[in-house]
Short mmCIF file of C-alpha atoms in Angstrom, two decimals:
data_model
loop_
_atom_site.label_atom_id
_atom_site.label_comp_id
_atom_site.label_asym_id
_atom_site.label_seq_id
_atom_site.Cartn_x
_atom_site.Cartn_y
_atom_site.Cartn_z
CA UNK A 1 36.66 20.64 21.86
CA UNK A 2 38.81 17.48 21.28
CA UNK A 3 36.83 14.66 21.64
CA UNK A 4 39.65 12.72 24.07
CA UNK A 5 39.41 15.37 26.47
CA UNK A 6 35.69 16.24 26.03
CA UNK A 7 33.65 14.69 28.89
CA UNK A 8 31.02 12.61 28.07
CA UNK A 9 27.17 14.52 28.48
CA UNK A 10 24.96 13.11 30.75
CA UNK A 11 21.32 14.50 30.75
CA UNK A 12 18.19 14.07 32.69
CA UNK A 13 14.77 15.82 33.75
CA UNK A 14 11.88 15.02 36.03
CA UNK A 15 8.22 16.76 35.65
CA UNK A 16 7.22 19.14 38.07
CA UNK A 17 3.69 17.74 38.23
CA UNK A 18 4.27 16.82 41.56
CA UNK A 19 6.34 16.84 44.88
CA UNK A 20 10.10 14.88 44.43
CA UNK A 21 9.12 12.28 47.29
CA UNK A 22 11.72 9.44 48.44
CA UNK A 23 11.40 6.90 45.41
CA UNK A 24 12.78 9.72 43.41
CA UNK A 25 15.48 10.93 45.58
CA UNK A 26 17.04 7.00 46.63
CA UNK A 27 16.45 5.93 43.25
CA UNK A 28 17.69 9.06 41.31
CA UNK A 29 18.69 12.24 42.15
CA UNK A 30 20.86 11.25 45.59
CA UNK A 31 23.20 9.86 42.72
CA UNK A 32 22.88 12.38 40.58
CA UNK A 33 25.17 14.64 42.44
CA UNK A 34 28.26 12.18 42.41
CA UNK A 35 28.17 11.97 38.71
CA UNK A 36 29.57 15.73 38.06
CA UNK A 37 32.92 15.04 37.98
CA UNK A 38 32.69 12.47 35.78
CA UNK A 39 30.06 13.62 33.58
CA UNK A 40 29.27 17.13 31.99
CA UNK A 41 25.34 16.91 33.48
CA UNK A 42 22.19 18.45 32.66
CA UNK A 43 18.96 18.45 34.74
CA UNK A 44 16.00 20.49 33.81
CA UNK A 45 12.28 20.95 35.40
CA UNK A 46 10.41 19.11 32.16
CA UNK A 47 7.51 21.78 32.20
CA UNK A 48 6.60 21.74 28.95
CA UNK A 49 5.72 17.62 29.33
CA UNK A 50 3.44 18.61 32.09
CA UNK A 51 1.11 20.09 29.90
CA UNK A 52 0.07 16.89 28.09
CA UNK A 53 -2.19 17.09 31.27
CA UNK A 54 -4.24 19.62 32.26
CA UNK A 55 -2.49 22.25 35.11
CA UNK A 56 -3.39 24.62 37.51
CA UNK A 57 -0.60 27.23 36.20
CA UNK A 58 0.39 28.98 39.70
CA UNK A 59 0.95 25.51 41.26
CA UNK A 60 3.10 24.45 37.97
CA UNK A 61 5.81 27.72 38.80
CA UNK A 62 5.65 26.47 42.72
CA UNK A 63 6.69 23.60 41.89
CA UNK A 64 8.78 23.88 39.27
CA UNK A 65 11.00 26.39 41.57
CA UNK A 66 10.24 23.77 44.11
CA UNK A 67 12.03 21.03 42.50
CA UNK A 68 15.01 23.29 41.41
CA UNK A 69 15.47 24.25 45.40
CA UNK A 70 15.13 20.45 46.21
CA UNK A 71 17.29 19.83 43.11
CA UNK A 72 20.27 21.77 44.83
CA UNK A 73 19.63 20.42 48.21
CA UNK A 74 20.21 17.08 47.21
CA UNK A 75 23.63 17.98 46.46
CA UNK A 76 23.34 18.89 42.70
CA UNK A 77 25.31 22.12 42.94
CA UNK A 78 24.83 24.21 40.26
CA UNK A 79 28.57 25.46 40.01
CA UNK A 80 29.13 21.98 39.09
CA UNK A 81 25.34 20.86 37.09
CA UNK A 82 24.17 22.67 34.59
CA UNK A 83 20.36 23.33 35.82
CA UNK A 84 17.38 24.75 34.26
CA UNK A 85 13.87 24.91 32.94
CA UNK A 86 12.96 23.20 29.98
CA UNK A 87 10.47 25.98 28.95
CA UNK A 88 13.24 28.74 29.55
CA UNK A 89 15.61 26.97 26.22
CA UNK A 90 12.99 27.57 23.41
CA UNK A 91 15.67 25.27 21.13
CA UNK A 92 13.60 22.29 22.90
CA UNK A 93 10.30 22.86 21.02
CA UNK A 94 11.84 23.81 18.18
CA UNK A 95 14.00 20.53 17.81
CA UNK A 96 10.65 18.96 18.97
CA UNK A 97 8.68 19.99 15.87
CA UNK A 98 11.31 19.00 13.55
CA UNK A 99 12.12 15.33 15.14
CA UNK A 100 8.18 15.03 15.16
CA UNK A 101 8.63 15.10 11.46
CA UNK A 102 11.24 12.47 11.36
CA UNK A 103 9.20 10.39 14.00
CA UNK A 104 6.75 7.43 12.35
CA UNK A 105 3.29 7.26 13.51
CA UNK A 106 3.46 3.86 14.38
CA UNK A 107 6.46 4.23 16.62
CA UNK A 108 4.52 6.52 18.40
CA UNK A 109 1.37 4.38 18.73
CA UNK A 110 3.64 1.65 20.07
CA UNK A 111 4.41 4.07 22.98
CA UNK A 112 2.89 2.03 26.51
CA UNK A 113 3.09 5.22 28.20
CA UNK A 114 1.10 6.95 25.06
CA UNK A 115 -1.73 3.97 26.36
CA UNK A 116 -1.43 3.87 29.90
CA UNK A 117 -2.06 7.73 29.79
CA UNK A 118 -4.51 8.06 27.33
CA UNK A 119 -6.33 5.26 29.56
CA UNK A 120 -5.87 7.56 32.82
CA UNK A 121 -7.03 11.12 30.53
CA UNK A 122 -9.75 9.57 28.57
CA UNK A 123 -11.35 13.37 28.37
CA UNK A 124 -8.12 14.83 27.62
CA UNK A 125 -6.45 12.46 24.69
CA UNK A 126 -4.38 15.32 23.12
CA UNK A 127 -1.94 15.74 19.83
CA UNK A 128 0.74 16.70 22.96
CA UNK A 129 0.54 13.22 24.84
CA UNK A 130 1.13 11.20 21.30
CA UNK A 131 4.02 13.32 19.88
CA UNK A 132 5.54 14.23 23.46
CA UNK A 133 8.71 11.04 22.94
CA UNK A 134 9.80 13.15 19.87
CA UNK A 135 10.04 16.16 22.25
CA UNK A 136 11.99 13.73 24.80
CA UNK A 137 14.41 13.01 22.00
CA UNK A 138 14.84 16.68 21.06
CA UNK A 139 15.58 17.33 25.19
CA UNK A 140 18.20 14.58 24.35
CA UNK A 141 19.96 15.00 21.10
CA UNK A 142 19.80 18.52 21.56
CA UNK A 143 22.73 18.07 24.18
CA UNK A 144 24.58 15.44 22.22
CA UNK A 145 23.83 13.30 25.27
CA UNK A 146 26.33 10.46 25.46
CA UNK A 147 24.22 8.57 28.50
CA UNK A 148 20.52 9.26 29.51
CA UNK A 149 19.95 7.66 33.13
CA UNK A 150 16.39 5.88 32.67
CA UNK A 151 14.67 3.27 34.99
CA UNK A 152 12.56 0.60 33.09
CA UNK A 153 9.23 2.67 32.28
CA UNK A 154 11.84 5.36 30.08
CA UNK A 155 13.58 2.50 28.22
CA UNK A 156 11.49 2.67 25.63
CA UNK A 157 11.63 6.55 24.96
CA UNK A 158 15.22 5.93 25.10
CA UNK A 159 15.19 3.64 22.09
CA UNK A 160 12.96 5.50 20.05
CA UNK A 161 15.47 8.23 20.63
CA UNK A 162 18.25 6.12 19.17
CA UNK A 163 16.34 5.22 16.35
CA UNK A 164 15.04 9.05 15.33
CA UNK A 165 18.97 9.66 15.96
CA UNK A 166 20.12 7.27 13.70
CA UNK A 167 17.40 7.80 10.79
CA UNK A 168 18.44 11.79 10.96
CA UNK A 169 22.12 10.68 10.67
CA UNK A 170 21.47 8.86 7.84
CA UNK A 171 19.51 11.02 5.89
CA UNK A 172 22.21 14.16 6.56
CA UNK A 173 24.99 12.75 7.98
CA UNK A 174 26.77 12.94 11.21
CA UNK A 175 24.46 15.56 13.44
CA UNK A 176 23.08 13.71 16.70
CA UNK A 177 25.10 11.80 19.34
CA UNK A 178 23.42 8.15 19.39
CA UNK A 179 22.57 8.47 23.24
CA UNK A 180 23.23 5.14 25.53
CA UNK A 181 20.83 4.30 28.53
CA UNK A 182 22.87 4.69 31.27
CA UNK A 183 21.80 2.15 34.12
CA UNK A 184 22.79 3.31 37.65
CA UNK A 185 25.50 1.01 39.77
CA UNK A 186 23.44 1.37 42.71
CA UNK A 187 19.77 3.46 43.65
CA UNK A 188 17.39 1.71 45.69
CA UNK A 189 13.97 0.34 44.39
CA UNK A 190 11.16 2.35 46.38
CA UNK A 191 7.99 0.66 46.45
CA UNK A 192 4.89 1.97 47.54
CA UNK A 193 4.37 2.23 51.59
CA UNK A 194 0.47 1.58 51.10
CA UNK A 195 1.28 -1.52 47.85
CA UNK A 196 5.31 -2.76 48.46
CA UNK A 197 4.56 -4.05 44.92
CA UNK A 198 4.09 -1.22 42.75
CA UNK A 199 6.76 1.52 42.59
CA UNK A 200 5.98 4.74 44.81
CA UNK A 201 4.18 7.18 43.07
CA UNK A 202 2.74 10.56 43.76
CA UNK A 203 -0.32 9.46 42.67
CA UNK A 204 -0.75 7.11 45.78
CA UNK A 205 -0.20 10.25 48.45
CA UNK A 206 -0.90 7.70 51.47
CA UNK A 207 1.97 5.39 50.39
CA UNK A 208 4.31 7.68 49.48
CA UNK A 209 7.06 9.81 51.50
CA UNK A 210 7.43 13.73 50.15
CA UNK A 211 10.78 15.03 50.18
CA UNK A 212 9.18 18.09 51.96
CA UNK A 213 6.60 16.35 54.54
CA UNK A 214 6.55 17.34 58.01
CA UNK A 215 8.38 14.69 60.43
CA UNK A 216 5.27 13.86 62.36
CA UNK A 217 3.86 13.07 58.96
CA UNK A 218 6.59 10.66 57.80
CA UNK A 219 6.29 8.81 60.67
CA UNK A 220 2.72 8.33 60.87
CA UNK A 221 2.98 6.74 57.21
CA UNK A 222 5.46 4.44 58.46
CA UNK A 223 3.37 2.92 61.29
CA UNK A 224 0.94 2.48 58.68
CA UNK A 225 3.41 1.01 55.98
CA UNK A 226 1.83 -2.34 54.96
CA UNK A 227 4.18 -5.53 56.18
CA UNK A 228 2.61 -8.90 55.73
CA UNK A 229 -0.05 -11.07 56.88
CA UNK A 230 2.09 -14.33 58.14
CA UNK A 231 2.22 -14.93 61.93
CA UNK A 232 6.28 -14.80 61.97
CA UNK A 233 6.48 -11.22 62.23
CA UNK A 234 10.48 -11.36 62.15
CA UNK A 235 12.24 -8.89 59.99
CA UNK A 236 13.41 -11.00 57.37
CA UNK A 237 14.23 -10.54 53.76
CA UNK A 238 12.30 -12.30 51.49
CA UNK A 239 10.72 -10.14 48.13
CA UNK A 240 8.53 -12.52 47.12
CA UNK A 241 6.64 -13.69 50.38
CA UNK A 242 7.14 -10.58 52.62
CA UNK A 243 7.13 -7.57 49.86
CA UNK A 244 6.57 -5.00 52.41
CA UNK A 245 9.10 -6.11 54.68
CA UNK A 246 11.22 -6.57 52.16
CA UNK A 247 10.27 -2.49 50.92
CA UNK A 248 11.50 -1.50 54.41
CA UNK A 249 13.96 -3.14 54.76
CA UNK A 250 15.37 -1.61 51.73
CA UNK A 251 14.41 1.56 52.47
CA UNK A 252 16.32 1.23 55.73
CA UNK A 253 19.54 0.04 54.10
CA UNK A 254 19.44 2.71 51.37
CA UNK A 255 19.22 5.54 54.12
CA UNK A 256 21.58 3.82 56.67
CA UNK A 257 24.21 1.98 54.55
CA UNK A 258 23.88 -1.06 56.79
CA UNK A 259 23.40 -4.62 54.59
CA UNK A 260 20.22 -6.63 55.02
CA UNK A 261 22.26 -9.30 57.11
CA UNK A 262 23.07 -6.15 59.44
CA UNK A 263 19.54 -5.11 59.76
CA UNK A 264 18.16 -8.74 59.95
CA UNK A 265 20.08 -9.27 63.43
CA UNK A 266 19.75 -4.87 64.75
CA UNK A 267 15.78 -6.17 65.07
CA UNK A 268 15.73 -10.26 65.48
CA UNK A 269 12.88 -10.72 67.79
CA UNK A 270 11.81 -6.99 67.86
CA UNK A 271 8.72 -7.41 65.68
CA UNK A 272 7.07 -4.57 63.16
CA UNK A 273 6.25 -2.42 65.81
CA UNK A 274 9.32 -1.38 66.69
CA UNK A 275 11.05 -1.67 63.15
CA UNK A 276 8.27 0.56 61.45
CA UNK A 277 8.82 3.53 63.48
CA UNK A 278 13.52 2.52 63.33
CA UNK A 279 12.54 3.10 59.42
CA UNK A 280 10.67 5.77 59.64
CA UNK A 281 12.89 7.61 62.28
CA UNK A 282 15.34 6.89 60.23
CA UNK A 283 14.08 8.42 56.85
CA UNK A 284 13.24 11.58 58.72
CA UNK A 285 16.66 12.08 59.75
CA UNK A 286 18.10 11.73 56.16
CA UNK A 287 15.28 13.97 54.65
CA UNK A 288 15.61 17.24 57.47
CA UNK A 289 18.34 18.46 55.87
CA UNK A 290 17.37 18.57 52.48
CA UNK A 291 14.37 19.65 53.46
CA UNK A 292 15.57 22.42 55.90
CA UNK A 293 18.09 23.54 52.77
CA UNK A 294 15.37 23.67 50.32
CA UNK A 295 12.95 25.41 52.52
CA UNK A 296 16.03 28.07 52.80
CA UNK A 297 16.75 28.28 49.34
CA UNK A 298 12.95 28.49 48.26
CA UNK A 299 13.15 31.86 50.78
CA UNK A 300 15.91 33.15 48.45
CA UNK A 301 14.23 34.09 44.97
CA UNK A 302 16.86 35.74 43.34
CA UNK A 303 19.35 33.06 43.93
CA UNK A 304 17.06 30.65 42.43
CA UNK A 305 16.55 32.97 39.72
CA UNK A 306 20.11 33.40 38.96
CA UNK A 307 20.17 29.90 38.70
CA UNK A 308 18.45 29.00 36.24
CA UNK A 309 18.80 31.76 34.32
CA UNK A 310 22.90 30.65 34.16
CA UNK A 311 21.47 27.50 33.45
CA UNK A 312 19.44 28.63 30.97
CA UNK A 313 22.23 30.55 29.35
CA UNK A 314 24.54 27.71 29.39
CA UNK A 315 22.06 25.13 27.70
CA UNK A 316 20.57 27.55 25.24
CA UNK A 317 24.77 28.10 23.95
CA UNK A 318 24.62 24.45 23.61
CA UNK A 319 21.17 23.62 22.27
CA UNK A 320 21.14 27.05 19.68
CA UNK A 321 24.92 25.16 18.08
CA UNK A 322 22.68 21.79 17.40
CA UNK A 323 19.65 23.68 16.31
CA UNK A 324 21.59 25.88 13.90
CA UNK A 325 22.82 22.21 12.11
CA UNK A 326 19.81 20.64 11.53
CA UNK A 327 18.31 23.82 10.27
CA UNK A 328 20.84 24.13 7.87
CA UNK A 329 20.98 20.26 7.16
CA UNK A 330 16.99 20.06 6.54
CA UNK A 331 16.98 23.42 4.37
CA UNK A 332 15.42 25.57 6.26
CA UNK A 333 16.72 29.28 5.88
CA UNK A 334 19.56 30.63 8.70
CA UNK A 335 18.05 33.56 11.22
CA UNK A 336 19.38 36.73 10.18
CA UNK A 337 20.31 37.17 13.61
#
């Protein structure tokens, strides 16, 4: 294809090693949808990262066909997204192995993630956790990925991408798209509900709001959502002395579209107790229909299966045209079939 009329690649993935929950759909994958007629996109279920940590294997397909129903719900249609499972494009381990090869030891070491998950897995410190950004790069340069969205914690995979790119490229020549970190306009900062200053996380269930939780559920975190300790009690934005009003009040602008001016006079002289549950009711009211579309599609088995196995199809074309390069390029001998 002619490179002025090709459209630039844009590729992401998200483990399935957990529910999607609200940081992940304001900050992520409710823009994710807009981008496809802009962007030739890619989104796969990263399976084969999961496995770095140990898994119960029937809850790893749930929720891998989980997050491909609440993929789709969130508007990522997949006439218009190319959507799949990592595991189901072999290409991605394959690439994986080789880039390993081309990866240095000490780049890897350097990793924070490598440290801050080898801290978490002490028991568990496998050959998979310390090789898994050369993997990331194959999921990458596989595509010829012209943009990879990332938030701050991915940066750094990002770059070690580039630079695996670049030393291929200079060893063979020109095989791999040098990928750009693509930083998003606009996606709203989600902070824990439980700690407004760490990001929300599955790993904090009590702070954090599923994509698929029960109303009654999202509203009873809310009423719990930690504010602040002053006496003022005014809904006011201010991140650094009122965090957790400032959390909410974000939340309740991302959902709503109103500014923080907007929302500061809706509840002047209302107090928590009444702007708690306005955030909460409010999230619960964006979330039922995703979650009412996903709970549908999750019914429907074979659509989801024709999914991504069209997905599947259409990536493996892609990936099997890079693959067959850098085979040829590093000498290994071409499949007879």
């Amino acid at each position: 294809m002619d490179n002025e009329i090709r459209k630039k690649v844009m590729l992401s993935g998200i483990q399935p090693s957990g529910d999607l929950h609200l940081g992940n759909y304001l900050g992520a994958v409710k823009n994710w949808g807009e981008r496809a007629d802009e962007f030739d996109c890619y989104y796969f279920m990263a399976d084969l990262h999961t496995l770095t940590v140990r898994q119960n294997p029937a809850e790893l397909r749930r929720r891998t066909l989980e997050q491909l129903a609440q993929y789709i719900a969130c508007g990522l249609e997949p006439e218009k997204n190319t959507l799949f499972v990592q595991s189901h494009v072999h290409e991605h381990a394959e690439l994986g192995w080789i880039l390993n090869c081309y990866t240095m030891f000490g780049e890897l070491s350097r990793m924070t993630q490598f440290k801050d998950k080898s801290a978490k897995n002490a028991d568990n410190i496998n050959g998979g956790l310390f090789t898994y950004p050369s993997l990331m790069a194959a999921d990458i340069l596989l595509y010829q990925a012209d943009f990879v969205p990332v938030g701050e914690d991915q940066r750094q995979h990002c770059e070690l991408t580039r630079d695996v790119a670049i030393r291929f490229n200079n060893i063979y020549g020109d095989v791999f798209r040098v990928p750009e970190p693509y930083i998003p306009k606009a996606g709203a900062r989600v902070m824990g509900l439980g700690n407004p200053v760490s990001k929300m996380s599955k790993s904090d269930p009590n702070g954090c709001v599923f994509l698929m939780e029960k109303p009654e559920d999202i509203a009873r975190k809310f009423k719990r959502a930690v504010t602040d300790s002053d006496t003022e009690h005014c809904v006011r934005y201010d991140r650094e002395a009122k965090p957790g009003v400032a959390n909410l009040m974000n939340i309740y602008s991302a959902v709503t579209g109103k500014t923080f001016e907007e929302i500061e006079k809706e509840f002047d002289g209302c107090g928590y107790g009444v702007f708690k549950p306005a955030v909460g009711d409010a999230v619960i009211e964006t979330l039922r229909p995703i979650r009412e579309e996903a709970s549908r599609l999750l019914a429907d088995k074979a659509y989801l299966q024709q999914v991504y196995t069209d997905g599947a199809e259409k990536a493996s074309h892609i990936a099997r045209k890079t693959l067959r390069k850098v085979y040829k390029k590093v000498g290994l001998v071409e499949k007879p079939f």
